[in-house]
CSV table of C-alpha atoms in Angstrom, one decimal:
chain,number,residue,atom,x,y,z
A,70,ALA,CA,6.4,-0.2,33.3
A,71,GLY,CA,3.8,2.5,32.7
A,72,GLU,CA,4.1,5.3,30.2
A,73,GLY,CA,6.8,7.8,31.4
A,74,GLU,CA,7.7,5.7,34.5
A,75,PRO,CA,11.2,6.6,35.8
A,76,LEU,CA,14.0,4.1,35.1
A,77,SER,CA,14.8,4.0,38.8
A,78,ARG,CA,11.5,2.4,39.5
A,79,LEU,CA,11.8,-0.5,37.0
A,80,ASP,CA,12.0,-4.0,38.4
A,81,PHE,CA,14.2,-6.9,37.4
A,82,PRO,CA,16.0,-7.2,35.0
A,83,PHE,CA,16.4,-3.4,34.9
A,84,ILE,CA,17.5,-3.0,38.5
A,85,GLY,CA,20.6,-0.8,38.5
A,86,LEU,CA,20.2,0.5,35.0
A,87,SER,CA,19.3,4.0,36.1
A,88,ALA,CA,22.2,4.1,38.6
A,89,HIS,CA,24.6,2.9,35.9
A,90,LEU,CA,23.4,5.5,33.4
A,91,ALA,CA,23.8,8.3,36.0
A,92,ALA,CA,27.3,7.1,37.1
A,93,HIS,CA,28.7,6.7,33.5
A,94,PRO,CA,27.1,9.4,31.3
A,95,LEU,CA,30.0,9.4,28.8
A,96,LEU,CA,29.4,5.7,28.1
A,97,TRP,CA,25.7,6.4,27.3
A,98,GLU,CA,26.2,9.7,25.5
A,99,PRO,CA,26.6,8.2,22.0
A,100,ILE,CA,23.4,6.2,22.4
A,101,LEU,CA,21.6,9.3,23.6
A,102,LEU,CA,23.0,11.9,21.1
A,103,ALA,CA,24.4,10.1,18.0
A,104,ASP,CA,22.1,9.9,15.0
A,105,GLU,CA,22.6,6.2,14.8
A,106,GLY,CA,22.9,5.8,18.6
A,107,HIS,CA,19.8,3.5,18.7
A,108,VAL,CA,21.8,0.7,16.9
A,109,LEU,CA,24.9,0.9,19.2
A,110,PRO,CA,25.3,-1.8,21.9
A,111,LEU,CA,24.2,-0.9,25.4
A,112,PRO,CA,27.3,-0.3,27.6
A,113,GLY,CA,28.2,-1.9,31.0
A,114,GLY,CA,27.1,-5.4,30.1
A,115,TRP,CA,23.5,-4.5,29.6
A,116,GLU,CA,23.6,-5.6,25.9
A,117,GLU,CA,24.5,-9.1,27.0
A,118,ASN,CA,22.3,-9.3,30.1
A,119,LEU,CA,19.0,-8.2,28.5
A,120,SER,CA,16.9,-10.0,25.9
A,121,VAL,CA,16.2,-8.5,22.5
A,122,CYS,CA,12.8,-7.3,23.7
A,123,GLN,CA,14.2,-5.8,26.9
A,124,ARG,CA,17.0,-4.0,25.0
A,125,MET,CA,14.3,-2.6,22.7
A,126,CYS,CA,12.4,-1.3,25.8
A,127,VAL,CA,15.6,0.5,27.0
A,128,ARG,CA,16.3,2.0,23.6
A,129,LYS,CA,12.6,3.1,23.3
A,130,ALA,CA,13.0,4.9,26.7
A,131,LEU,CA,16.2,6.6,25.6
A,132,ARG,CA,15.5,7.3,22.0
A,133,ARG,CA,11.8,7.8,21.3
A,134,ASP,CA,12.7,9.6,18.1
A,135,LYS,CA,13.9,6.3,16.7
A,136,LEU,CA,10.8,4.3,17.6
A,137,LEU,CA,10.0,3.3,14.0
A,138,GLU,CA,13.5,2.1,13.3
A,139,LEU,CA,13.5,0.1,16.5
A,140,LEU,CA,10.2,-1.6,15.6
A,141,ILE,CA,11.6,-2.5,12.2
A,142,GLN,CA,14.7,-4.0,13.8
A,143,LEU,CA,12.5,-6.1,16.1
A,144,VAL,CA,10.4,-7.3,13.2
A,145,ALA,CA,13.5,-8.2,11.3
A,146,PHE,CA,14.9,-10.1,14.2
A,147,GLU,CA,11.7,-12.1,14.9
A,148,LEU,CA,10.4,-12.6,11.3
A,149,GLY,CA,13.3,-11.9,9.0
A,150,ALA,CA,14.7,-9.0,7.1
A,151,ALA,CA,12.5,-9.6,4.0
A,152,ILE,CA,9.4,-9.1,6.1
A,153,ALA,CA,10.7,-5.9,7.7
A,154,ALA,CA,12.0,-4.3,4.5
A,155,PRO,CA,9.6,-1.5,3.5
A,156,SER,CA,8.4,-1.8,-0.1
A,157,ALA,CA,7.0,1.1,-2.0
A,158,PRO,CA,3.7,0.4,-3.8
A,159,THR,CA,3.7,0.3,-7.5
A,160,LEU,CA,1.0,0.6,-10.2
A,161,ALA,CA,1.5,-3.1,-11.0
A,162,SER,CA,1.0,-4.1,-7.3
A,163,GLY,CA,-2.1,-2.0,-7.1
A,164,LEU,CA,-3.5,-3.7,-10.3
A,165,LYS,CA,-3.0,-7.1,-8.7
A,166,LEU,CA,-5.1,-6.1,-5.7
A,167,ALA,CA,-8.0,-4.6,-7.7
A,168,GLY,CA,-10.5,-6.4,-9.7
A,169,GLY,CA,-11.2,-5.5,-13.4
A,170,HIS,CA,-14.2,-3.3,-12.4
A,171,GLU,CA,-12.7,-1.7,-9.3
A,172,PRO,CA,-11.4,1.9,-9.7
A,173,ILE,CA,-7.9,2.6,-8.5
A,174,THR,CA,-7.1,6.0,-7.0
A,175,LEU,CA,-3.7,7.4,-7.6
A,176,LEU,CA,-2.5,10.0,-5.1
A,177,THR,CA,0.5,11.9,-6.4
A,178,ALA,CA,2.7,14.5,-4.7
A,179,GLY,CA,4.6,17.4,-6.1
A,180,ASN,CA,5.4,17.0,-9.8
A,181,ALA,CA,4.9,13.2,-9.8
A,182,GLU,CA,3.4,12.2,-13.2
A,183,PRO,CA,2.2,8.5,-13.4
A,184,VAL,CA,0.8,8.7,-16.9
A,185,ARG,CA,3.9,7.4,-18.6
A,186,GLU,CA,4.4,4.5,-16.2
A,187,LEU,CA,0.7,3.7,-16.5
A,188,GLN,CA,0.9,3.8,-20.3
A,189,ARG,CA,3.7,1.3,-20.3
A,190,LEU,CA,1.8,-1.0,-17.9
A,191,CYS,CA,-1.4,-0.8,-20.0
A,192,ASP,CA,0.6,-1.6,-23.2
A,193,TRP,CA,2.0,-4.7,-21.4
A,194,VAL,CA,-1.3,-5.9,-19.9
A,195,ARG,CA,-4.0,-4.8,-22.4
A,196,GLY,CA,-2.0,-4.0,-25.5
A,197,PRO,CA,-0.9,-0.7,-27.2
A,198,GLY,CA,-3.4,2.1,-27.6
A,199,ARG,CA,-5.8,0.8,-24.9
A,200,LEU,CA,-5.5,3.7,-22.4
A,201,ARG,CA,-7.9,6.6,-22.5
A,202,VAL,CA,-7.0,9.8,-20.6
A,203,VAL,CA,-9.5,12.4,-19.6
A,204,SER,CA,-8.5,15.6,-17.7
A,205,LEU,CA,-11.4,16.6,-15.5
A,206,GLY,CA,-12.5,20.1,-15.1
A,207,GLN,CA,-15.6,22.2,-15.7
A,208,GLY,CA,-17.9,20.4,-18.2
A,209,GLN,CA,-15.8,17.3,-18.5
A,210,GLY,CA,-18.1,15.0,-16.5
A,211,SER,CA,-20.0,13.9,-19.6
A,212,VAL,CA,-16.7,13.3,-21.5
A,213,ALA,CA,-15.5,11.1,-18.6
A,214,GLU,CA,-18.7,9.2,-18.5
A,215,ARG,CA,-18.5,8.5,-22.3
A,216,ALA,CA,-14.9,7.4,-21.9
A,217,MET,CA,-15.8,5.0,-19.1
A,218,ARG,CA,-18.6,3.5,-21.1
A,219,ILE,CA,-16.5,2.9,-24.2
A,220,GLY,CA,-13.6,1.6,-22.1
A,221,ALA,CA,-15.9,-0.9,-20.3
A,222,GLU,CA,-17.2,-2.2,-23.7
A,223,ALA,CA,-13.9,-2.3,-25.4
A,224,GLY,CA,-11.8,-3.6,-22.5
A,225,GLU,CA,-9.8,-0.4,-22.2
A,226,TRP,CA,-8.4,1.5,-19.3
A,227,VAL,CA,-9.6,5.0,-18.5
A,228,LEU,CA,-7.4,7.5,-16.5
A,229,LEU,CA,-9.4,10.4,-15.0
A,230,GLN,CA,-6.9,13.1,-14.1
A,231,ASN,CA,-7.4,16.0,-11.7
A,232,CYS,CA,-10.5,14.7,-9.9
A,233,HIS,CA,-10.1,17.4,-7.3
A,234,LEU,CA,-11.1,19.9,-9.9
A,235,LEU,CA,-14.6,18.4,-10.3
A,236,PRO,CA,-15.6,17.2,-6.8
A,237,GLU,CA,-19.3,17.6,-7.5
A,238,TRP,CA,-19.1,14.9,-10.1
A,239,LEU,CA,-17.4,12.3,-8.0
A,240,PRO,CA,-20.7,10.8,-6.6
A,241,ARG,CA,-21.6,10.1,-10.3
A,242,LEU,CA,-18.2,8.4,-10.8
A,243,GLU,CA,-19.0,6.1,-7.9
A,244,ALA,CA,-22.5,5.3,-9.3
A,245,ILE,CA,-21.0,4.4,-12.7
A,246,ALA,CA,-18.4,2.2,-11.1
A,247,LEU,CA,-21.0,0.3,-9.1
A,248,GLU,CA,-23.3,0.0,-12.1
A,249,GLN,CA,-20.5,-1.5,-14.2
A,250,ALA,CA,-19.6,-3.9,-11.4
A,251,ARG,CA,-23.2,-5.1,-11.2
A,252,GLU,CA,-23.4,-5.5,-15.0
A,253,GLN,CA,-20.2,-7.6,-15.0
A,254,GLU,CA,-21.4,-9.8,-12.2
A,255,GLY,CA,-24.7,-10.3,-14.1
A,256,ALA,CA,-22.8,-11.2,-17.3
A,257,LEU,CA,-20.7,-13.8,-15.5
A,258,ALA,CA,-23.7,-15.3,-13.7
A,259,LEU,CA,-25.5,-15.6,-17.1
A,260,GLN,CA,-22.6,-17.4,-18.7
A,261,GLN,CA,-22.4,-19.8,-15.7
A,262,ALA,CA,-26.2,-20.5,-16.0
A,263,GLU,CA,-26.0,-21.1,-19.7
A,264,ALA,CA,-23.1,-23.5,-19.3
A,265,HIS,CA,-25.2,-25.9,-17.1
A,266,GLU,CA,-27.7,-26.3,-20.0
A,267,PHE,CA,-25.2,-28.1,-22.2
A,268,ALA,CA,-23.1,-31.2,-22.0
A,269,PRO,CA,-19.5,-30.7,-20.9
A,270,LEU,CA,-17.2,-29.7,-23.7
A,271,PRO,CA,-13.8,-31.2,-24.4
A,272,LYS,CA,-11.0,-29.4,-22.6
A,273,SER,CA,-9.6,-27.8,-25.8
A,274,ALA,CA,-13.1,-26.5,-26.8
A,275,SER,CA,-13.7,-25.2,-23.3
A,276,ALA,CA,-10.5,-23.3,-23.4
A,277,ALA,CA,-11.4,-21.8,-26.7
A,278,ALA,CA,-14.9,-20.8,-25.6
A,279,LEU,CA,-13.5,-19.2,-22.5
A,280,GLY,CA,-11.2,-17.0,-24.5
A,281,ALA,CA,-14.0,-16.0,-26.9
A,282,THR,CA,-16.7,-15.2,-24.3
A,283,ASP,CA,-14.6,-13.7,-21.5
A,284,ALA,CA,-16.1,-10.2,-21.1
A,285,PRO,CA,-13.5,-7.4,-21.3
A,286,LYS,CA,-12.7,-5.7,-18.0
A,287,ALA,CA,-12.1,-2.0,-17.6
A,288,ALA,CA,-10.2,-0.4,-14.7
A,289,ALA,CA,-11.0,3.2,-14.1
A,290,LEU,CA,-8.0,4.9,-12.5
A,291,ALA,CA,-8.6,8.3,-11.0
A,292,ARG,CA,-5.8,10.8,-10.2
A,293,THR,CA,-6.9,13.0,-7.4
A,294,ALA,CA,-3.9,15.2,-6.9
């Protein structure tokens, strides 16, 4: 059926649906008006005679305001409730998706304040006292640059707050992040090249060398609201 096509023009298996709705408005009223009407069974045997997808089409036509909930129901039926369940992103999940040299942008709303949660996460991942916080504003660009340099060298995290107060400096932030990414890639390539010049080390010695030479990674997290 095309967008907005009348129910009376629908073909099998929807033949008679429009007539039934018109003849029994009280049966259909809860589906049309109730807040949770989109989860109620279709009356008149339509719930049993239509497939899951066909029932979704009927509910979509009658309750377009519940389209998102209907889609979640369909995904849950086809793929399972665990797939359909919405999950709020967390700082930890964002950290898993980003590399050590990739900035993470935190968009906050209202009075949300992620610093405390970020501090706890940093304490757990990098150790206590490894988070540097810079509140951006007029004249703070050089302060932020210095913090990012030190953080990259020491393996610390840097939180740049209120980026919206210094928009003219954001291109410089991007340039620093790209430069640090290239430096890290070069360091890793150099370590790999040097490794080919020597005979293989015993497993225990290789593990110790890896722990000693692994370059520290810094993640710059920018709060933009």
